[in-house]
Tab-separated table of N, CA and C in Angstrom:
chain	number	residue	atom	x	y	z
A	1	MET	N	84.118	13.461	46.339
A	1	MET	CA	83.202	14.427	46.902
A	1	MET	C	81.957	13.686	47.368
A	2	THR	N	81.563	13.969	48.598
A	2	THR	CA	80.398	13.328	49.191
A	2	THR	C	79.317	14.381	49.416
A	3	VAL	N	78.094	14.050	49.016
A	3	VAL	CA	76.956	14.963	49.204
A	3	VAL	C	76.050	14.365	50.267
A	4	ARG	N	75.759	15.151	51.283
A	4	ARG	CA	74.853	14.688	52.338
A	4	ARG	C	73.524	15.413	52.182
A	5	ILE	N	72.455	14.669	52.318
A	5	ILE	CA	71.105	15.240	52.249
A	5	ILE	C	70.523	15.207	53.657
A	6	ASP	N	70.085	16.351	54.106
A	6	ASP	CA	69.512	16.458	55.454
A	6	ASP	C	68.000	16.254	55.366
A	7	ASN	N	67.514	15.181	55.927
A	7	ASN	CA	66.087	14.857	55.911
A	7	ASN	C	65.388	15.209	57.225
A	8	SER	N	66.019	15.945	58.094
A	8	SER	CA	65.431	16.237	59.405
A	8	SER	C	64.145	17.062	59.279
A	9	GLY	N	64.063	17.949	58.293
A	9	GLY	CA	62.844	18.743	58.091
A	9	GLY	C	61.672	17.882	57.676
A	10	VAL	N	61.929	16.887	56.847
A	10	VAL	CA	60.881	15.978	56.405
A	10	VAL	C	60.380	15.154	57.579
A	11	ASP	N	61.296	14.715	58.433
A	11	ASP	CA	60.906	13.925	59.601
A	11	ASP	C	60.038	14.744	60.553
A	12	LYS	N	60.387	16.005	60.768
A	12	LYS	CA	59.605	16.858	61.654
A	12	LYS	C	58.208	17.105	61.100
A	13	PHE	N	58.101	17.298	59.785
A	13	PHE	CA	56.792	17.491	59.172
A	13	PHE	C	55.952	16.221	59.310
A	14	GLY	N	56.586	15.083	59.114
A	14	GLY	CA	55.872	13.807	59.251
A	14	GLY	C	55.335	13.599	60.658
A	15	GLU	N	56.039	14.093	61.646
A	15	GLU	CA	55.573	13.987	63.025
A	15	GLU	C	54.445	14.975	63.317
A	16	ALA	N	54.505	16.146	62.726
A	16	ALA	CA	53.515	17.192	62.992
A	16	ALA	C	52.239	17.028	62.158
A	17	PHE	N	52.296	16.307	61.054
A	17	PHE	CA	51.150	16.191	60.151
A	17	PHE	C	49.897	15.650	60.840
A	18	PRO	N	49.967	14.568	61.614
A	18	PRO	CA	48.739	14.086	62.270
A	18	PRO	C	48.110	15.122	63.209
A	19	VAL	N	48.946	15.897	63.896
A	19	VAL	CA	48.428	16.927	64.803
A	19	VAL	C	47.732	18.026	64.003
A	20	ILE	N	48.359	18.484	62.939
A	20	ILE	CA	47.768	19.523	62.087
A	20	ILE	C	46.462	19.027	61.484
A	21	PHE	N	46.451	17.801	61.001
A	21	PHE	CA	45.249	17.218	60.406
A	21	PHE	C	44.123	17.143	61.439
A	22	ALA	N	44.424	16.719	62.658
A	22	ALA	CA	43.410	16.617	63.715
A	22	ALA	C	42.828	17.989	64.052
A	23	ILE	N	43.677	19.005	64.103
A	23	ILE	CA	43.199	20.366	64.387
A	23	ILE	C	42.267	20.843	63.279
A	24	LEU	N	42.631	20.591	62.030
A	24	LEU	CA	41.781	20.999	60.906
A	24	LEU	C	40.432	20.284	60.937
A	25	VAL	N	40.420	19.009	61.268
A	25	VAL	CA	39.164	18.254	61.362
A	25	VAL	C	38.292	18.814	62.477
A	26	ILE	N	38.884	19.120	63.620
A	26	ILE	CA	38.119	19.686	64.739
A	26	ILE	C	37.531	21.047	64.363
A	27	LEU	N	38.323	21.887	63.711
A	27	LEU	CA	37.818	23.192	63.266
A	27	LEU	C	36.658	23.038	62.283
A	28	MET	N	36.773	22.090	61.372
A	28	MET	CA	35.708	21.844	60.405
A	28	MET	C	34.425	21.416	61.118
A	29	LEU	N	34.541	20.553	62.107
A	29	LEU	CA	33.367	20.098	62.858
A	29	LEU	C	32.729	21.243	63.643
A	30	VAL	N	33.538	22.136	64.189
A	30	VAL	CA	33.004	23.299	64.911
A	30	VAL	C	32.227	24.209	63.961
A	31	VAL	N	32.758	24.448	62.774
A	31	VAL	CA	32.069	25.288	61.787
A	31	VAL	C	30.757	24.648	61.357
A	32	ILE	N	30.752	23.362	61.105
A	32	ILE	CA	29.523	22.660	60.708
A	32	ILE	C	28.487	22.736	61.824
A	33	ALA	N	28.918	22.531	63.071
A	33	ALA	CA	27.991	22.599	64.208
A	33	ALA	C	27.417	24.006	64.365
A	34	ALA	N	28.248	25.037	64.222
A	34	ALA	CA	27.774	26.415	64.340
A	34	ALA	C	26.763	26.740	63.247
A	35	ASN	N	27.027	26.300	62.043
A	35	ASN	CA	26.110	26.512	60.922
A	35	ASN	C	24.770	25.833	61.197
A	36	PHE	N	24.805	24.609	61.682
A	36	PHE	CA	23.584	23.860	61.996
A	36	PHE	C	22.780	24.566	63.083
A	37	ILE	N	23.467	25.059	64.110
A	37	ILE	CA	22.788	25.753	65.207
A	37	ILE	C	22.125	27.038	64.711
A	38	LEU	N	22.819	27.801	63.864
A	38	LEU	CA	22.238	29.026	63.311
A	38	LEU	C	20.971	28.745	62.522
A	39	ARG	N	21.013	27.714	61.697
A	39	ARG	CA	19.852	27.395	60.863
A	39	ARG	C	18.676	26.899	61.691
A	40	THR	N	18.913	26.024	62.647
A	40	THR	CA	17.805	25.493	63.442
A	40	THR	C	17.252	26.535	64.402
A	41	LYS	N	18.081	27.464	64.849
A	41	LYS	CA	17.612	28.535	65.737
A	41	LYS	C	16.550	29.373	65.032
A	42	ASP	N	16.797	29.747	63.780
A	42	ASP	CA	15.825	30.539	63.024
A	42	ASP	C	14.596	29.727	62.640
A	43	ASP	N	14.740	28.437	62.397
A	43	ASP	CA	13.605	27.601	62.019
A	43	ASP	C	12.573	27.500	63.128
A	44	SER	N	12.968	27.717	64.365
A	44	SER	CA	12.031	27.622	65.483
A	44	SER	C	11.160	28.880	65.615
A	45	LYS	N	11.483	29.941	64.903
A	45	LYS	CA	10.713	31.185	64.972
A	45	LYS	C	9.594	31.177	63.937
A	46	GLU	N	8.632	32.076	64.118
A	46	GLU	CA	7.510	32.131	63.183
A	46	GLU	C	7.903	32.826	61.882
A	47	ALA	N	7.269	32.407	60.800
A	47	ALA	CA	7.545	32.979	59.483
A	47	ALA	C	6.841	34.329	59.349
A	48	ILE	N	7.539	35.280	58.759
A	48	ILE	CA	6.998	36.627	58.529
A	48	ILE	C	7.079	36.900	57.027
A	49	ARG	N	5.991	37.438	56.473
A	49	ARG	CA	5.946	37.789	55.047
A	49	ARG	C	5.747	39.297	54.939
A	50	ARG	N	6.585	39.927	54.117
A	50	ARG	CA	6.490	41.366	53.910
A	50	ARG	C	6.826	41.719	52.470
A	51	LYS	N	6.236	42.825	52.033
A	51	LYS	CA	6.597	43.372	50.727
A	51	LYS	C	7.842	44.222	50.947
A	52	VAL	N	8.901	43.940	50.187
A	52	VAL	CA	10.181	44.614	50.405
A	52	VAL	C	10.816	45.026	49.085
A	53	LYS	N	11.824	45.877	49.210
A	53	LYS	CA	12.708	46.215	48.102
A	53	LYS	C	14.121	45.883	48.559
A	54	ILE	N	14.895	45.196	47.704
A	54	ILE	CA	16.266	44.815	48.021
A	54	ILE	C	17.161	46.025	47.757
A	55	LEU	N	17.849	46.483	48.800
A	55	LEU	CA	18.700	47.666	48.677
A	55	LEU	C	20.167	47.323	48.454
A	56	GLU	N	20.641	46.262	49.107
A	56	GLU	CA	22.074	45.963	49.072
A	56	GLU	C	22.299	44.472	49.276
A	57	LYS	N	23.349	43.953	48.656
A	57	LYS	CA	23.738	42.548	48.812
A	57	LYS	C	25.190	42.503	49.275
A	58	GLN	N	25.439	41.679	50.304
A	58	GLN	CA	26.796	41.489	50.811
A	58	GLN	C	27.062	39.992	50.861
A	59	SER	N	28.097	39.537	50.183
A	59	SER	CA	28.436	38.116	50.207
A	59	SER	C	29.424	37.848	51.322
A	60	ASN	N	29.178	36.746	52.003
A	60	ASN	CA	30.037	36.307	53.087
A	60	ASN	C	30.204	34.802	52.929
A	61	ALA	N	31.188	34.231	53.555
A	61	ALA	CA	31.419	32.791	53.431
A	61	ALA	C	30.189	32.018	53.883
A	62	GLY	N	29.575	31.284	52.972
A	62	GLY	CA	28.454	30.422	53.321
A	62	GLY	C	27.095	31.072	53.291
A	63	ALA	N	27.019	32.386	53.202
A	63	ALA	CA	25.714	33.053	53.197
A	63	ALA	C	25.807	34.362	52.433
A	64	GLU	N	24.650	34.776	51.914
A	64	GLU	CA	24.519	36.086	51.290
A	64	GLU	C	23.685	36.929	52.240
A	65	TRP	N	24.111	38.145	52.507
A	65	TRP	CA	23.377	39.050	53.381
A	65	TRP	C	22.736	40.134	52.541
A	66	TYR	N	21.504	40.495	52.880
A	66	TYR	CA	20.760	41.512	52.143
A	66	TYR	C	20.245	42.579	53.092
A	67	ILE	N	20.311	43.827	52.644
A	67	ILE	CA	19.646	44.933	53.322
A	67	ILE	C	18.358	45.159	52.537
A	68	VAL	N	17.232	45.033	53.227
A	68	VAL	CA	15.932	45.190	52.572
A	68	VAL	C	15.154	46.305	53.252
A	69	GLU	N	14.304	46.971	52.464
A	69	GLU	CA	13.448	48.013	53.015
A	69	GLU	C	12.001	47.574	52.866
A	70	CYS	N	11.294	47.539	53.984
A	70	CYS	CA	9.889	47.133	54.006
A	70	CYS	C	9.009	48.307	53.570
A	71	GLU	N	7.720	48.009	53.319
A	71	GLU	CA	6.770	49.043	52.905
A	71	GLU	C	6.679	50.177	53.915
A	72	ASN	N	6.790	49.850	55.215
A	72	ASN	CA	6.652	50.860	56.259
A	72	ASN	C	7.949	51.652	56.493
A	73	GLY	N	8.987	51.408	55.691
A	73	GLY	CA	10.253	52.124	55.801
A	73	GLY	C	11.286	51.441	56.685
A	74	GLU	N	10.873	50.386	57.372
A	74	GLU	CA	11.803	49.648	58.233
A	74	GLU	C	12.842	48.927	57.371
A	75	ARG	N	14.076	48.951	57.827
A	75	ARG	CA	15.144	48.250	57.112
A	75	ARG	C	15.594	47.054	57.932
A	76	LEU	N	15.824	45.944	57.237
A	76	LEU	CA	16.249	44.706	57.874
A	76	LEU	C	17.505	44.194	57.204
A	77	ARG	N	18.332	43.508	57.962
A	77	ARG	CA	19.513	42.814	57.420
A	77	ARG	C	19.256	41.321	57.582
A	78	LEU	N	19.064	40.638	56.461
A	78	LEU	CA	18.697	39.226	56.470
A	78	LEU	C	19.710	38.416	55.675
A	79	ARG	N	19.837	37.134	56.022
A	79	ARG	CA	20.793	36.269	55.331
A	79	ARG	C	20.049	35.227	54.500
A	80	ASN	N	20.746	34.764	53.475
A	80	ASN	CA	20.206	33.748	52.579
A	80	ASN	C	21.230	32.621	52.465
A	81	PHE	N	20.925	31.475	53.064
A	81	PHE	CA	21.796	30.310	52.952
A	81	PHE	C	21.553	29.553	51.649
A	82	GLN	N	20.461	29.875	50.952
A	82	GLN	CA	20.058	29.130	49.764
A	82	GLN	C	20.246	29.964	48.499
A	83	GLY	N	21.425	30.544	48.333
A	83	GLY	CA	21.698	31.381	47.167
A	83	GLY	C	21.526	30.648	45.844
A	84	TYR	N	21.699	29.349	45.850
A	84	TYR	CA	21.528	28.523	44.654
A	84	TYR	C	20.057	28.273	44.363
A	85	LYS	N	19.172	28.568	45.312
A	85	LYS	CA	17.756	28.245	45.195
A	85	LYS	C	16.868	29.490	45.210
A	86	VAL	N	17.201	30.453	46.044
A	86	VAL	CA	16.448	31.700	46.168
A	86	VAL	C	17.273	32.803	45.515
A	87	PHE	N	16.855	33.211	44.317
A	87	PHE	CA	17.615	34.188	43.540
A	87	PHE	C	17.096	35.596	43.817
A	88	ILE	N	17.974	36.451	44.318
A	88	ILE	CA	17.618	37.821	44.662
A	88	ILE	C	18.723	38.732	44.158
A	89	THR	N	18.336	39.862	43.553
A	89	THR	CA	19.327	40.841	43.113
A	89	THR	C	18.933	42.226	43.644
A	90	VAL	N	19.903	43.106	43.706
A	90	VAL	CA	19.660	44.468	44.177
A	90	VAL	C	18.660	45.147	43.250
A	91	GLY	N	17.681	45.814	43.846
A	91	GLY	CA	16.645	46.504	43.077
A	91	GLY	C	15.361	45.710	42.942
A	92	ASP	N	15.403	44.414	43.234
A	92	ASP	CA	14.199	43.589	43.155
A	92	ASP	C	13.166	44.048	44.175
A	93	GLU	N	11.893	43.942	43.794
A	93	GLU	CA	10.793	44.190	44.711
A	93	GLU	C	9.917	42.964	44.707
A	94	GLY	N	9.421	42.610	45.889
A	94	GLY	CA	8.573	41.438	45.954
A	94	GLY	C	8.181	41.088	47.376
A	95	ILE	N	7.615	39.885	47.516
A	95	ILE	CA	7.179	39.382	48.807
A	95	ILE	C	8.280	38.479	49.356
A	96	LEU	N	8.771	38.841	50.521
A	96	LEU	CA	9.863	38.123	51.163
A	96	LEU	C	9.318	37.401	52.386
A	97	GLU	N	9.655	36.117	52.506
A	97	GLU	CA	9.303	35.358	53.704
A	97	GLU	C	10.594	35.025	54.429
A	98	TYR	N	10.615	35.300	55.740
A	98	TYR	CA	11.811	35.021	56.520
A	98	TYR	C	11.432	34.552	57.921
A	99	LYS	N	12.359	33.833	58.529
A	99	LYS	CA	12.244	33.387	59.913
A	99	LYS	C	13.501	33.848	60.633
A	100	GLY	N	13.318	34.591	61.711
A	100	GLY	CA	14.484	35.124	62.410
A	100	GLY	C	15.252	36.060	61.498
A	101	LEU	N	16.468	35.680	61.129
A	101	LEU	CA	17.282	36.455	60.201
A	101	LEU	C	17.467	35.754	58.858
A	102	THR	N	16.816	34.609	58.672
A	102	THR	CA	17.042	33.781	57.491
A	102	THR	C	15.908	33.901	56.492
A	103	ILE	N	16.259	34.216	55.242
A	103	ILE	CA	15.288	34.298	54.158
A	103	ILE	C	14.882	32.886	53.756
A	104	LYS	N	13.562	32.657	53.679
A	104	LYS	CA	13.043	31.351	53.269
A	104	LYS	C	12.591	31.358	51.813
A	105	SER	N	11.984	32.473	51.363
A	105	SER	CA	11.546	32.541	49.967
A	105	SER	C	11.425	34.005	49.559
A	106	PHE	N	11.438	34.218	48.244
A	106	PHE	CA	11.259	35.550	47.678
A	106	PHE	C	10.515	35.413	46.373
A	107	GLN	N	9.402	36.155	46.253
A	107	GLN	CA	8.604	36.147	45.017
A	107	GLN	C	8.622	37.552	44.439
A	108	LYS	N	9.215	37.679	43.252
A	108	LYS	CA	9.288	38.993	42.608
A	108	LYS	C	7.908	39.443	42.174
A	109	LEU	N	7.685	40.754	42.243
A	109	LEU	CA	6.410	41.344	41.785
A	109	LEU	C	6.556	41.891	40.392
């Protein structure tokens, strides 16, 4: 009895691996570039400080989004790229500093 092992699937994967790897690297570079552009775009705007109350938190890949209500009743949707540094929870009240759509700091009252 002779057993034959078909390795054609392994050969095809070996040929496709460099292409798949290159596509993944390109996608990663596009995501990094988009993230950099978003951050620098907001950094060019002036900083605004307001007394706010945090109403809602939404987590998304790479950023935390917050719905905040200002003293004048205006509601804003702002993002926080520094979740490890700027700690904010729903119900917090304090002074929020932001540029564009990006939260720079939060001081609880």
